[in-house]
Every structure is written in C-alpha cells, then in structure tokens.
Amino acid sequence: MTTEVKTKVIGKSVWRNEDPRLLTGMAQFVDDIELPGMLHAAFYRSDYAHARIKSIDVSAARARPGVVAVYTAEDFGDYWHVGPLQVPPPLAIKGAQFNARPLVPIAKDKVRYSGEPLAVVLAESRYIAEDALADIYADLEPLPAVTDMEKALEPGAPLVHDDLGTNLAADVYQQVGDYEAAKAKADVVIARRFFKDRCAGGAMENRGIVCAWDEKAQKMTVWCGTQAPIPMRNAIAKNLGLSEDQVRLVIPFIGGGFGPKVMTSMPDDVLLPWLSRKLNRPIKWIEDRRENFLATTSERDQIHYAEIALTKDGKILGVKDVFYHNTGAYDPYGMTVPLNTQTHTLGQYDVPNFYTQIKMVFTNKMVVTPVRGAGRNYGVFVMERLMDLAAKELKMDPVEIRMKNLIQPHQLPYKTGIIGQDFVENVLDSGDYPASLKKAVEMIGYEKFVKEEQPRLRAEGKWVGIGVVNFVEGTAVGPYEGARVTVGNNGKVVVLTGCSTQGQAHFTTFAQLVAEQLGVDVKDVHVTTGDTDQFHWGAGTFASRGITVAGSAVYAAATKVRAKALSLASKLLETPEEELELADGVVRVADLPSKFIPLGELAMKANPTRGTIEPGVEPGLEATAYYAPPHGATGYGTNAIILEVDKETFDVKIRRFVFVHDCGTVVNPMVAEAQIHGGVQMGIGTAFFEQLVYDDNGQLLNASFQDYLMPKATDMPMKMELGHLSVPSPLNPLGLKGLGEAGAIPPPAAYAQAIENAIHDVDFEILDMPLNPSRLYELVKAARKK
Amino acid sequence: MSKKVDIKVTVNGKLYERSVEPRMLLSDFIRHELGLTGTHTGCEHGVCGTCTVWFDGEPVRSCLMFAVQADGHEVHTVESLGTPDNLHPLQQAFMEKHALQCGFCTPGMLMTFAHFIQRHPNPTDEEIREAMAGNLCRCTGYENIVEAVKLAAQRMAGK
Amino acid sequence: MKPAAFEYYAPVSVEEALDLLDQLGYDGKILAGGQSLIPAMNFRMAQPHALVDLNRVKELFYIKSAPDGSLLIGAMTRDVTVEFDKMVAERLPVVTETMPLVGYYQNRTRGTYGGNLAHADPTGQLPTISVALGARAHIRSKTGERWVEMDDFYLGPFTTILEPQEMLVEVAYPALPPRSAASFKEFTRQVGATPMVGVAVLVTLDDKNRFKNAKIAYLGVGEKPYAATECVKVLLGQEATAEAIRAAAETAAQKDVDPGTDIHGTADYRRNLVNVLTRKALTQAVQSAKK
C-alpha cells in the first residue's frame, strides 16, 4: 500500500507551483526591486582588450548633475584586492601546475580584456549614469593583444600577466595505462586537430544586483540572481570585514542561469556592496545585453590535438588528447571546465590506455567559466569525431564501431582513473550504455534509413544524412547541499535550501520530494531556494546537481520530519507508528481514517509553549539534513539525428531528432523532458548558430542578438523525440542523476557526423565547431578542389 | 537632461498621468514609473521580444518606443491577461504544457501569442514557430510553447 | 543601454514637421517607426540632438492609387498595414510576399514603410525592391519638393540624398507593364534576421517570351541597394528559358557583384548565394509574367 502512495507524487508530471506567479507578471526578478534613495550603477569599460592605463579623468563625470560618485581603482584604496579563486586549484592531481590569476574587480595599471571595467558611476538613474560614462576620459596605451591560444605560448608573445613571464595558466596531464605502448601495437592510428569556439550563456535575464546597507542594523542585504548564494554571501562578508550573519543574500526569481551566474567576485558583487556601505545608500546595477556579451563569462574555446589507436577490427587500444584551453584574461574558476573535458573525453567507451593533457592559456579575451555543458561537450565532440574517422578508415559502420567499444553494464561502476572537477576519481556509477545506443538506433529507424530511405533520397539528388553519437554527463558533484523542512502550524510545509533556482522547477520538484514523505499536497509545500538568513549552508546550483544533491538533502530532511510526525502522532493517537499513515495533510490510522490529527495541529503540539518535552526530542515538526555524494553521478545517452543539407545554400534542416538519456529516477517527467529540450537548443546553437567572434585585437565582433544568433523556434526540430532509460544511481536513496546539461552536449558531434554522411559525394572532414552555411560551403569547396 | 513632458497613458484600462523625460523608454516607464514589472527587458535592441506589450491592441517592442509616444494611447501588459487565481486560457495552457522554465521571456511570449491567437484561431505548428521568431527563449527549446499555444487556441475556439 | 537625452517634437502635420526640420537643420532627426533608430540610440551609436516624431502626422499614413495607375504609399504607413493591404497584394504581390521578412511582427506593427526606405540599411529588403520596381521617392522640404528615382536615392550605408531639412513623404510604384512580374528572394541565417544576400527582380517579357526588360537589384553585396547591369545584358532579347536564367545568374555572381567577407559568411559564399537566389527569383518572376 505504502509504495503505491509514494509513486503518486514522485515520478508524476505535477504542474509547477511557481507558474501562476511567473505567468501573471507577479514574480519578482532582481530588476523589479525598487528601494527608496536607490542609486544606479554603470561601468565604464575598456574598448581595448590589452592596454596600459596611463590615467583616467572622471572629473567631468563627477560634475554632472545627478551623479553621486565615480570611482576608479585608485579611489577604492586598500579595498581594491585581487580574487579570490572561486574554485581551488587541482592539487589532487599529481604534478599539476596552476598559476592563479583571479579576477580583479576593476582594472588597475592594465586592461586585460575588452569590456573590463575602469570606473564605476553611481547616479540617480541608469540614464544619467550612462550619460556620465561619456564624460570619462581614459588615457590608455594600447598593447598588442593575444587571442590565439597557440600563439600565446610562443616565445615573445604579449603577456597577459606580465609578472608571470608566460601565458601558460596551467599544465595538467593525467594518464591511464600506456598510450605510446598501445599505439605501437595498433593497426590504425588517426590524429587530427579540432577546435570549438565560444558561446554565450545567454540567459534572457542579464546579470544584476541590488545591495542596501542598513547603518542602524549594521547589516548588508543583497538581492542577486546568483546560482551560488552562500559562496557569494560569504565572499561579500569577507570582503567587507563583516561576519556572515551581517550579510543577507536574497535570491529573487532568476531569469535563467546557464553557468555564468555562478560567478562571484565579479566587479559588481565586490565593488557595489562596499560602495553601498560607504555611501549608505542602496545601489542597483542591472547589466545590459551589450555588457553581458562583453563582460559576463562565456565558454567553449579549446584546440585539441587528439589521436586514437585501434586494431583493424575496430577495437580501441588507446586515445591521446593534448589540448589547449582558453581561460581568457583570468582564471577565477580554476580548472573546472578543462577537467570536465578530461573526464568526459572517453565517454561511454572502454579505452585501456589514455593520455590527456591540458594546457590552459591566458589570452586577452573574456574569462571562461562553465556554460551549460561545461567542457563535457568538447571531450565528447573530439572522441565521437575520432570514432567517425576511425569508422571511415576501417570501412565500418559508425554505429557498429561504437557498439563494439562500449563499456558493458557489468563493468559498472567503472573507475576511469581520471580525476575530475570535484578532485576525486571519476566513476561511471550506473547505467546501460548498449541499451541507450540500441534504443536510439531503433527510435530513429537507422537500418531502414540507411538501407531504404537514404538511397532513395540520394537518387533524388538530396543530401540527407544520419548521425548517431554517444555521450556521458557527469552530474551531481559534491561537496554537499543541505535543506531544512518545517511543518507550519497551518499545516503547510516550508522547505529551505541554499541551492538557488533558475527555472529548473525546484519549487515543484523539491516540493514533490517532501509531499512524498509527508502526504501533503505539492501545492502546500513552499520552497525557498536561497535566502541566507533562512538557510545558510550549501554550494549552489551548477553541474546538473540541483535535484540530485539538494533534492537528496530535501528528501532526507522530509524523511526525518516524517519520523518525528509519526512518533508524536503515535503517542497522541495512541496507535503504533506502523499502523499510521501520512496522507491528505494529516497523520491517521490507516485502517480507521476518521482517527487522525492534522499536520498543523501536530506541529503546534511539537512546539509546546509550556510544560515539558521529552529528553532527546527536538521541538517542532522540523528537521535539517545534508547530502554529500562521494563523487558525481553520471548520466548518459545517445543522440541520433537525420538532417538535410541544402545543396545550394548549405543550410541545414533537421528532419528527425532523437535523444535517449538516463537520469536515473525521474521526479517529474514533464520537467525532465523540458530540461533536455532546453539543453538541446544550446547544443544546436553551438553546432550551427552561436559563436562569439573575436578579432585578433581581442574585440568581440558580435555583441548583440542581431549578430549573435541564438536558436529561434524556427531553428529547432519540429519535434524532439525523447527516449528514457532509468537505471537508478546507487549513490543516493532515490537513485537520482542530473540531466540539466545533457542536451547541450552531443548535438555538435551528431551534426558533424550527419553532415558528412549527407554530403556523401565529397570527401571532407568537419573538425571545427560551430559550423555555419558559409563555413560548410568553404569546406566542401576546398575538398572539391583537391 | 531634457525637459520633462506631461503624458497621459492608459495602461491595462487605467489612466496614468506622469511627467517623463522624452528619452525614457516605454519599457522603463511601464516597469519603473508604473511598477508593472511583469514586462521584462532582455536586450533593449528589439530582438529578444521579452518586452512585448500591446500598443493600441498590436504587439510592439516596448524597448523600441519612448514613453512620450504613448501619450493618449492604450497599452496592455501581461498583468492585463489573468491573475494567479484566474489564469487566461493561454497562461493556463503554458502551465499545463510546461511552456516556461525561468519564466523571464514568458510575459513577452504571452503578449505575442494572446494576440496571435486572435488572428490565427487554428494555427499550425509552422505558423506558431514563425510567429515565435520574434521572441527568444533560452530555457525551453520552444517545443512546449508550440504545444501550449495550440492547446490554448483550441480551447479559446471552444473546441 | 539607455538613449542619450534629446529634444522632442511631435508635429501633427507635414507643414509643421517641415518647419521643424528647417529650424533644426543638422540637429534634427526624423523619428518614424523607430525600429532601427531606437536600437541605435539605445546603444548610443546614434545620439540625435532633436527628434521630430512623425507618428502623429496622420496625413502620412496611406496607401492609394494614383490616376496614372501608380501605387502610392505614405511614408508613415505601418509595415503591417502594407503587409495586409489588398491593393498592394493585387498590384505588387512581391511587396506583400516580402513584408513578413522585414524584421518581426512586433517590429512591423510599429515600423513604417518610409522609415525603412530612408534608413538605407544596405541589407534592407524594401530599398532593394523599390530600386528593382523603379519606384520614385517624393521628397518635401519647407522650401520645395522633388521626385527622385529610388535608383538615385541611395548614396551608401545608411546614407541617402535627403538633406537635413527634407523628408521622404511618399514612395510611388509605377504600374507594371503587361507581361511583367517581380519577385524577391533572400537568404537569412534565421527567420527575421538580417539577410546575408537578397535579390529583387522585375522582368517584362515580349509576346515571344523573350526578355524585353529586366531590372535586378541586390542587398547584402555592397554599401547600398545594387542594381546589376551585366546579368541584365545577358538576358535582354533572350528567350526566357532555364538556360538563359542560369547564364544570367552566373554572370551576376561573377561579374556584377563584389561582396565582402564578414562574420556570417565569406565573399565567395555570398557570390554563390547571388547565383542561387538570382536564378530562383528570375525563375519565379518569369513564371508569373507568362501567366
């Protein structure tokens, strides 16, 4: 009986608690906050990517009516400080070299990327603040910029950080087995150079912050759409020399995160709270779209020199991958992105010998930190491309060669021997990889397409191709998350966690986990994700970890509350616990539903105002719990697509789009599917539309939605056909695995394979991403000339 | 700063009299002068569609108009559609089909499609997608929005 | 991204507007639909001293037929009005077909036909079509008026022959001769995005289906709408066959245009698009002209 009740809540596509407010314009986002006496900030940013600062004249700006203050690095005096690193260096990896150059809040002496702030204006309105930017004169001596990762490491290259004497930010290698020995035995070795360029996080809501110092209370309140409330709160407290409880970070609704909003110690959250305290006035800064393109972190941008060694029957003996990772002007986020690349390169494949080396490079481009997919997609792209090239060389079918090399279910959990972003060895914890590939192949009708449809379409002169690629998605890394669950006197339940939410439906999925245990309506569970005065432990929402790490903590806390409720109700109803059930907001005798006590009443009784409570019993129907995984849980899947390339315009149209994935137990299928949908949009974007184009001087050439092409509804497949596998993770009680980034990972690899397959009459290779029609045209043209 | 201009604008049926600088964008006027923060701004250059409102009954980019231009005109924002307890059929369909995630682009989507359905009571998927090209969404991949618009259109047509 | 301050004028008649433009001279800038000007102002790439807002000048909103059969479109006619106008659909189906390609619906409800033409975006569809259709611009100032062929209207990117005191008040499309048809084709990376290349053609066939006249204009290959000459020479007098069209399209790509390379595409790719789109546009126009 009990089990059936449970399945009623977890695993059900419950409508979202947050939607009525979001749909009616009643949800508060950071720019919706208005405070009396609030000042508006605007940053004066460098047009040059690399320049020495000779002087900055802000006198005219200060004199402008409506301007309250203008600050340069000098004006911040001793408060100006570097860093800190948000993610520590990978000391767990033997021999790792890492040169920490965290962000500076505002440029001093030197500018290192175009868009770096040189001054901040505080004015009575954003309009006036922007007027004042035009009054500022910065005398900058331009320096030669370095943007190319390989050139940056050549002797004599301009130095981004002069004191370092090199542009090498990090050099980290890891290996399993002996690649060179394996290569010596191989029948076939294929080596290529691959490149993947940058994309923007592109949240529809730009970044923003509101901070207000209360002089009487000696307290700083900050509203910010951050993915990492607690780390930001702690950083602000440290910066200002306050104790943590003097800083309250409140997370309003967030208009999408996608990675860049995990950053703290950015100019805004370092400088503006300090200014608010100094001027004793609230300050608002809302980034505009141009600033978002220029000066909010972005990602991708790696060059790989990769090779694969195989036997003649297609068994992989080893893989070697030496890659350059462009960290941009600073490296505040440590090595999360390239370490993700290292742990994801081999994907689902059983490869006994692997050598992987990161050369992380400073350049005069914007700083790189994780963006949905976060390094995983390059590893997957490189490996899947190597598989395709090998299949071609060995005249094997791309699906066949993949099937031949998959890690088998009995090999799981599979220790990869590679240390990941969480500084522990990467373990593929659960799954059935062959089942995923088989399912995708069946869903897309691979056999029928290749044998019947494709020949027919080719005879009609069409360029129609198929691509099938595999991927893994490391999710749900530590360190931990926590949650407090409280039943109120009104019978409603409050859930608090420090893991903020950017659209992932946590207000509903966390509520489902609680409703499961407490037998209340999902609507009666109110979730607060990120108010540090209410709950102040946690790391944040990133790495597809929300539902798994925070969700497991929520579930554990709810489980404790359930136990408390049963224990107390058992006494009050004079019935053994095992004869009680929690349902419909009451605890009742299962066989005698008329004998019950409402949860609200129970909560009141659990918190008596007079009398005594038994020793060892904590008051209240409340509990706090934490969940800390030993290592991440690994989702995986297969992406199969059929697309058509226009023979004249080289535009690409998707005809079929199949996506098979496994995220373990699914809390809310509707939400899970939509996470894939959104990820796929970015995956398609980075395959064919989205590219932040920098010139050799480090200037971003497309800092607007006019020139930066984010996929629109008309660019997406008409239908994303999803296939679900559900192998529970052994790492947490519910068997959860994350999936937020899955969709963003494989599409570039799938596009490459399918496009090569479509343009069957030209011998060419796709080694760089993203593509666009012109680039495809040029590739084909060059191949035809040969 | 240039001279302020007195304007009278009817927003969601209510007349507002304000004095504004000519350069104040209609989007900022709606959000910060009137406090109707359901209308969002995402790009302020006319591509993302987040700031879509109705101006005399037609959807426009409120970031590409000045508030002074609305003097004597009628504006409708997302707040005019429904309330949390009484959702407009399109809002209801968005909820049922999970057509929003972070919800930031949603007010613009709703204002685009509440108008679109009036003109296309029985829309095809292609028509919906074409109409959506003027609104960006980063979360949903758009598919569920297509489904929601179809569902709302059916219900509104009484099918 | 907030615009710089400006003086604001909202005249209600053409006379009043022309007076203002006359007084303001180089300080004055016309605000029509604002769908290109306001983004530029939000980026502060444009910082006009004064705006003369024509949105209250009712007399500039019209579509009508002239006695000589020309179709007249008032400068402030909204793009959507043109898009759904029956007379336009009847007389100039190419315009009706092209209107949905101009930005997005939410831009076209506000954007104006004359504003689009006067903005002189080298990737604009309407300027290119107007050149191909042999349209004429009606220009007025406080001191006079003039009629200018759209061919001569454009000087360069975002630059026209309009003097600061002048205003485009109307564009006139001459009635098409018998056995004539126009078509427009473009290639964009995304629906509603800036086209990479576009071509507008107007062809007139004689009774033996030979090209009697042709006008071919491009967007995206130069600094302004570009009327091709070499490919037209290839066509004139030839029978309107697929081969003749192919030859003209090849000529257009190889001899007429000299496109540049930018972040969206190479010069050579654009030449390829010129070839493909010219062929498609001519093919469609010829089919329609034969009917």
mmCIF file with all atom_site columns, C-alpha atoms in Angstrom, chain A residues 40-163:
data_model
loop_
_atom_site.group_PDB
_atom_site.id
_atom_site.type_symbol
_atom_site.label_atom_id
_atom_site.label_alt_id
_atom_site.label_comp_id
_atom_site.label_asym_id
_atom_site.label_entity_id
_atom_site.label_seq_id
_atom_site.pdbx_PDB_ins_code
_atom_site.Cartn_x
_atom_site.Cartn_y
_atom_site.Cartn_z
_atom_site.occupancy
_atom_site.B_iso_or_equiv
_atom_site.pdbx_formal_charge
_atom_site.auth_seq_id
_atom_site.auth_comp_id
_atom_site.auth_asym_id
_atom_site.auth_atom_id
_atom_site.pdbx_PDB_model_num
ATOM 1   C CA . HIS A 1 40  ? 22.047 53.219 -10.212 1.00 0.00 ? 40  HIS A CA 1
ATOM 2   C CA . ALA A 1 41  ? 25.441 51.979 -11.231 1.00 0.00 ? 41  ALA A CA 1
ATOM 3   C CA . ALA A 1 42  ? 27.072 51.850 -14.643 1.00 0.00 ? 42  ALA A CA 1
ATOM 4   C CA . PHE A 1 43  ? 30.559 50.647 -15.507 1.00 0.00 ? 43  PHE A CA 1
ATOM 5   C CA . TYR A 1 44  ? 32.947 52.479 -17.763 1.00 0.00 ? 44  TYR A CA 1
ATOM 6   C CA . ARG A 1 45  ? 34.574 49.698 -19.750 1.00 0.00 ? 45  ARG A CA 1
ATOM 7   C CA . SER A 1 46  ? 37.721 49.496 -21.788 1.00 0.00 ? 46  SER A CA 1
ATOM 8   C CA . ASP A 1 47  ? 37.380 49.384 -25.542 1.00 0.00 ? 47  ASP A CA 1
ATOM 9   C CA . TYR A 1 48  ? 40.846 47.893 -25.784 1.00 0.00 ? 48  TYR A CA 1
ATOM 10  C CA . ALA A 1 49  ? 41.482 44.268 -24.963 1.00 0.00 ? 49  ALA A CA 1
ATOM 11  C CA . HIS A 1 50  ? 45.018 44.923 -23.805 1.00 0.00 ? 50  HIS A CA 1
ATOM 12  C CA . ALA A 1 51  ? 46.286 48.289 -22.690 1.00 0.00 ? 51  ALA A CA 1
ATOM 13  C CA . ARG A 1 52  ? 48.292 50.042 -20.055 1.00 0.00 ? 52  ARG A CA 1
ATOM 14  C CA . ILE A 1 53  ? 46.326 52.567 -18.038 1.00 0.00 ? 53  ILE A CA 1
ATOM 15  C CA . LYS A 1 54  ? 48.088 55.913 -18.027 1.00 0.00 ? 54  LYS A CA 1
ATOM 16  C CA . SER A 1 55  ? 45.378 57.992 -16.409 1.00 0.00 ? 55  SER A CA 1
ATOM 17  C CA . ILE A 1 56  ? 41.619 58.176 -16.034 1.00 0.00 ? 56  ILE A CA 1
ATOM 18  C CA . ASP A 1 57  ? 39.914 61.559 -15.811 1.00 0.00 ? 57  ASP A CA 1
ATOM 19  C CA . VAL A 1 58  ? 36.499 61.312 -14.178 1.00 0.00 ? 58  VAL A CA 1
ATOM 20  C CA . SER A 1 59  ? 36.160 64.961 -13.141 1.00 0.00 ? 59  SER A CA 1
ATOM 21  C CA . ALA A 1 60  ? 33.570 65.830 -15.775 1.00 0.00 ? 60  ALA A CA 1
ATOM 22  C CA . ALA A 1 61  ? 31.526 62.775 -14.855 1.00 0.00 ? 61  ALA A CA 1
ATOM 23  C CA . ARG A 1 62  ? 31.592 63.709 -11.181 1.00 0.00 ? 62  ARG A CA 1
ATOM 24  C CA . ALA A 1 63  ? 30.423 67.203 -12.039 1.00 0.00 ? 63  ALA A CA 1
ATOM 25  C CA . ARG A 1 64  ? 27.382 66.027 -13.992 1.00 0.00 ? 64  ARG A CA 1
ATOM 26  C CA . PRO A 1 65  ? 24.085 66.766 -12.219 1.00 0.00 ? 65  PRO A CA 1
ATOM 27  C CA . GLY A 1 66  ? 22.562 63.585 -10.891 1.00 0.00 ? 66  GLY A CA 1
ATOM 28  C CA . VAL A 1 67  ? 25.899 61.834 -10.492 1.00 0.00 ? 67  VAL A CA 1
ATOM 29  C CA . VAL A 1 68  ? 26.649 60.958 -6.884  1.00 0.00 ? 68  VAL A CA 1
ATOM 30  C CA . ALA A 1 69  ? 30.027 59.313 -7.163  1.00 0.00 ? 69  ALA A CA 1
ATOM 31  C CA . VAL A 1 70  ? 32.552 57.987 -9.650  1.00 0.00 ? 70  VAL A CA 1
ATOM 32  C CA . TYR A 1 71  ? 35.179 55.504 -8.548  1.00 0.00 ? 71  TYR A CA 1
ATOM 33  C CA . THR A 1 72  ? 38.276 54.181 -10.254 1.00 0.00 ? 72  THR A CA 1
ATOM 34  C CA . ALA A 1 73  ? 40.624 51.520 -8.920  1.00 0.00 ? 73  ALA A CA 1
ATOM 35  C CA . GLU A 1 74  ? 42.647 54.212 -7.158  1.00 0.00 ? 74  GLU A CA 1
ATOM 36  C CA . ASP A 1 75  ? 39.577 55.518 -5.371  1.00 0.00 ? 75  ASP A CA 1
ATOM 37  C CA . PHE A 1 76  ? 38.936 52.144 -3.790  1.00 0.00 ? 76  PHE A CA 1
ATOM 38  C CA . GLY A 1 77  ? 42.253 52.471 -1.958  1.00 0.00 ? 77  GLY A CA 1
ATOM 39  C CA . ASP A 1 78  ? 43.057 49.479 0.215   1.00 0.00 ? 78  ASP A CA 1
ATOM 40  C CA . TYR A 1 79  ? 39.758 47.830 -0.572  1.00 0.00 ? 79  TYR A CA 1
ATOM 41  C CA . TRP A 1 80  ? 40.974 47.033 -4.079  1.00 0.00 ? 80  TRP A CA 1
ATOM 42  C CA . HIS A 1 81  ? 42.033 43.417 -3.963  1.00 0.00 ? 81  HIS A CA 1
ATOM 43  C CA . VAL A 1 82  ? 42.554 40.505 -6.276  1.00 0.00 ? 82  VAL A CA 1
ATOM 44  C CA . GLY A 1 83  ? 40.375 37.442 -6.275  1.00 0.00 ? 83  GLY A CA 1
ATOM 45  C CA . PRO A 1 84  ? 39.731 35.147 -4.587  1.00 0.00 ? 84  PRO A CA 1
ATOM 46  C CA . LEU A 1 85  ? 39.690 31.950 -6.633  1.00 0.00 ? 85  LEU A CA 1
ATOM 47  C CA . GLN A 1 86  ? 36.157 30.629 -6.623  1.00 0.00 ? 86  GLN A CA 1
ATOM 48  C CA . VAL A 1 87  ? 37.339 27.102 -7.318  1.00 0.00 ? 87  VAL A CA 1
ATOM 49  C CA . PRO A 1 88  ? 40.610 25.907 -5.795  1.00 0.00 ? 88  PRO A CA 1
ATOM 50  C CA . PRO A 1 89  ? 43.491 24.571 -7.877  1.00 0.00 ? 89  PRO A CA 1
ATOM 51  C CA . PRO A 1 90  ? 43.536 20.844 -8.725  1.00 0.00 ? 90  PRO A CA 1
ATOM 52  C CA . LEU A 1 91  ? 46.110 19.877 -6.128  1.00 0.00 ? 91  LEU A CA 1
ATOM 53  C CA . ALA A 1 92  ? 44.707 16.348 -6.105  1.00 0.00 ? 92  ALA A CA 1
ATOM 54  C CA . ILE A 1 93  ? 46.273 15.739 -9.499  1.00 0.00 ? 93  ILE A CA 1
ATOM 55  C CA . LYS A 1 94  ? 49.933 14.802 -9.266  1.00 0.00 ? 94  LYS A CA 1
ATOM 56  C CA . GLY A 1 95  ? 52.260 17.229 -10.983 1.00 0.00 ? 95  GLY A CA 1
ATOM 57  C CA . ALA A 1 96  ? 49.528 19.718 -11.765 1.00 0.00 ? 96  ALA A CA 1
ATOM 58  C CA . GLN A 1 97  ? 50.835 23.206 -12.441 1.00 0.00 ? 97  GLN A CA 1
ATOM 59  C CA . PHE A 1 98  ? 48.368 26.008 -11.909 1.00 0.00 ? 98  PHE A CA 1
ATOM 60  C CA . ASN A 1 99  ? 49.003 29.728 -11.987 1.00 0.00 ? 99  ASN A CA 1
ATOM 61  C CA . ALA A 1 100 ? 46.258 31.510 -10.124 1.00 0.00 ? 100 ALA A CA 1
ATOM 62  C CA . ARG A 1 101 ? 45.296 34.870 -11.565 1.00 0.00 ? 101 ARG A CA 1
ATOM 63  C CA . PRO A 1 102 ? 41.806 35.506 -10.196 1.00 0.00 ? 102 PRO A CA 1
ATOM 64  C CA . LEU A 1 103 ? 39.705 38.421 -11.339 1.00 0.00 ? 103 LEU A CA 1
ATOM 65  C CA . VAL A 1 104 ? 40.460 41.945 -10.306 1.00 0.00 ? 104 VAL A CA 1
ATOM 66  C CA . PRO A 1 105 ? 37.289 43.890 -9.505  1.00 0.00 ? 105 PRO A CA 1
ATOM 67  C CA . ILE A 1 106 ? 38.259 46.916 -11.532 1.00 0.00 ? 106 ILE A CA 1
ATOM 68  C CA . ALA A 1 107 ? 41.293 47.347 -13.740 1.00 0.00 ? 107 ALA A CA 1
ATOM 69  C CA . LYS A 1 108 ? 44.362 48.903 -12.170 1.00 0.00 ? 108 LYS A CA 1
ATOM 70  C CA . ASP A 1 109 ? 47.531 49.594 -14.170 1.00 0.00 ? 109 ASP A CA 1
ATOM 71  C CA . LYS A 1 110 ? 46.463 47.352 -17.001 1.00 0.00 ? 110 LYS A CA 1
ATOM 72  C CA . VAL A 1 111 ? 43.420 46.231 -19.004 1.00 0.00 ? 111 VAL A CA 1
ATOM 73  C CA . ARG A 1 112 ? 43.318 42.578 -19.993 1.00 0.00 ? 112 ARG A CA 1
ATOM 74  C CA . TYR A 1 113 ? 40.071 42.139 -21.920 1.00 0.00 ? 113 TYR A CA 1
ATOM 75  C CA . SER A 1 114 ? 37.775 44.351 -23.901 1.00 0.00 ? 114 SER A CA 1
ATOM 76  C CA . GLY A 1 115 ? 34.945 45.334 -21.593 1.00 0.00 ? 115 GLY A CA 1
ATOM 77  C CA . GLU A 1 116 ? 36.999 45.258 -18.395 1.00 0.00 ? 116 GLU A CA 1
ATOM 78  C CA . PRO A 1 117 ? 35.727 47.980 -16.043 1.00 0.00 ? 117 PRO A CA 1
ATOM 79  C CA . LEU A 1 118 ? 37.864 51.054 -15.463 1.00 0.00 ? 118 LEU A CA 1
ATOM 80  C CA . ALA A 1 119 ? 35.422 53.134 -13.470 1.00 0.00 ? 119 ALA A CA 1
ATOM 81  C CA . VAL A 1 120 ? 32.026 52.829 -11.862 1.00 0.00 ? 120 VAL A CA 1
ATOM 82  C CA . VAL A 1 121 ? 29.467 55.623 -11.866 1.00 0.00 ? 121 VAL A CA 1
ATOM 83  C CA . LEU A 1 122 ? 26.684 55.951 -9.313  1.00 0.00 ? 122 LEU A CA 1
ATOM 84  C CA . ALA A 1 123 ? 23.850 58.216 -10.305 1.00 0.00 ? 123 ALA A CA 1
ATOM 85  C CA . GLU A 1 124 ? 20.214 58.928 -9.623  1.00 0.00 ? 124 GLU A CA 1
ATOM 86  C CA . SER A 1 125 ? 19.161 56.943 -12.685 1.00 0.00 ? 125 SER A CA 1
ATOM 87  C CA . ARG A 1 126 ? 20.710 54.494 -15.093 1.00 0.00 ? 126 ARG A CA 1
ATOM 88  C CA . TYR A 1 127 ? 20.150 57.066 -17.855 1.00 0.00 ? 127 TYR A CA 1
ATOM 89  C CA . ILE A 1 128 ? 22.279 59.641 -16.045 1.00 0.00 ? 128 ILE A CA 1
ATOM 90  C CA . ALA A 1 129 ? 24.852 57.027 -15.114 1.00 0.00 ? 129 ALA A CA 1
ATOM 91  C CA . GLU A 1 130 ? 25.237 56.175 -18.796 1.00 0.00 ? 130 GLU A CA 1
ATOM 92  C CA . ASP A 1 131 ? 25.472 59.874 -19.667 1.00 0.00 ? 131 ASP A CA 1
ATOM 93  C CA . ALA A 1 132 ? 28.347 60.150 -17.223 1.00 0.00 ? 132 ALA A CA 1
ATOM 94  C CA . LEU A 1 133 ? 30.210 57.292 -18.900 1.00 0.00 ? 133 LEU A CA 1
ATOM 95  C CA . ALA A 1 134 ? 30.603 59.548 -21.918 1.00 0.00 ? 134 ALA A CA 1
ATOM 96  C CA . ASP A 1 135 ? 32.199 62.188 -19.677 1.00 0.00 ? 135 ASP A CA 1
ATOM 97  C CA . ILE A 1 136 ? 35.016 59.892 -18.628 1.00 0.00 ? 136 ILE A CA 1
ATOM 98  C CA . TYR A 1 137 ? 38.323 60.024 -20.425 1.00 0.00 ? 137 TYR A CA 1
ATOM 99  C CA . ALA A 1 138 ? 40.713 57.118 -20.002 1.00 0.00 ? 138 ALA A CA 1
ATOM 100 C CA . ASP A 1 139 ? 44.185 57.570 -21.405 1.00 0.00 ? 139 ASP A CA 1
ATOM 101 C CA . LEU A 1 140 ? 45.107 54.045 -22.403 1.00 0.00 ? 140 LEU A CA 1
ATOM 102 C CA . GLU A 1 141 ? 48.227 52.913 -24.161 1.00 0.00 ? 141 GLU A CA 1
ATOM 103 C CA . PRO A 1 142 ? 47.176 50.009 -26.354 1.00 0.00 ? 142 PRO A CA 1
ATOM 104 C CA . LEU A 1 143 ? 49.344 46.893 -26.156 1.00 0.00 ? 143 LEU A CA 1
ATOM 105 C CA . PRO A 1 144 ? 49.464 44.087 -28.693 1.00 0.00 ? 144 PRO A CA 1
ATOM 106 C CA . ALA A 1 145 ? 46.676 41.661 -27.811 1.00 0.00 ? 145 ALA A CA 1
ATOM 107 C CA . VAL A 1 146 ? 46.939 37.911 -27.776 1.00 0.00 ? 146 VAL A CA 1
ATOM 108 C CA . THR A 1 147 ? 43.844 35.865 -28.557 1.00 0.00 ? 147 THR A CA 1
ATOM 109 C CA . ASP A 1 148 ? 45.164 32.723 -30.222 1.00 0.00 ? 148 ASP A CA 1
ATOM 110 C CA . MET A 1 149 ? 45.915 30.014 -27.688 1.00 0.00 ? 149 MET A CA 1
ATOM 111 C CA . GLU A 1 150 ? 48.820 28.520 -29.575 1.00 0.00 ? 150 GLU A CA 1
ATOM 112 C CA . LYS A 1 151 ? 50.421 31.831 -30.429 1.00 0.00 ? 151 LYS A CA 1
ATOM 113 C CA . ALA A 1 152 ? 50.037 32.886 -26.814 1.00 0.00 ? 152 ALA A CA 1
ATOM 114 C CA . LEU A 1 153 ? 52.502 30.199 -25.795 1.00 0.00 ? 153 LEU A CA 1
ATOM 115 C CA . GLU A 1 154 ? 55.112 31.092 -28.404 1.00 0.00 ? 154 GLU A CA 1
ATOM 116 C CA . PRO A 1 155 ? 58.212 32.884 -27.190 1.00 0.00 ? 155 PRO A CA 1
ATOM 117 C CA . GLY A 1 156 ? 57.843 36.637 -27.384 1.00 0.00 ? 156 GLY A CA 1
ATOM 118 C CA . ALA A 1 157 ? 54.043 36.590 -27.261 1.00 0.00 ? 157 ALA A CA 1
ATOM 119 C CA . PRO A 1 158 ? 52.488 39.564 -25.470 1.00 0.00 ? 158 PRO A CA 1
ATOM 120 C CA . LEU A 1 159 ? 51.960 38.650 -21.825 1.00 0.00 ? 159 LEU A CA 1
ATOM 121 C CA . VAL A 1 160 ? 48.521 38.934 -20.285 1.00 0.00 ? 160 VAL A CA 1
ATOM 122 C CA . HIS A 1 161 ? 50.029 38.833 -16.789 1.00 0.00 ? 161 HIS A CA 1
ATOM 123 C CA . ASP A 1 162 ? 53.476 40.367 -17.059 1.00 0.00 ? 162 ASP A CA 1
ATOM 124 C CA . ASP A 1 163 ? 54.672 39.112 -13.686 1.00 0.00 ? 163 ASP A CA 1
#
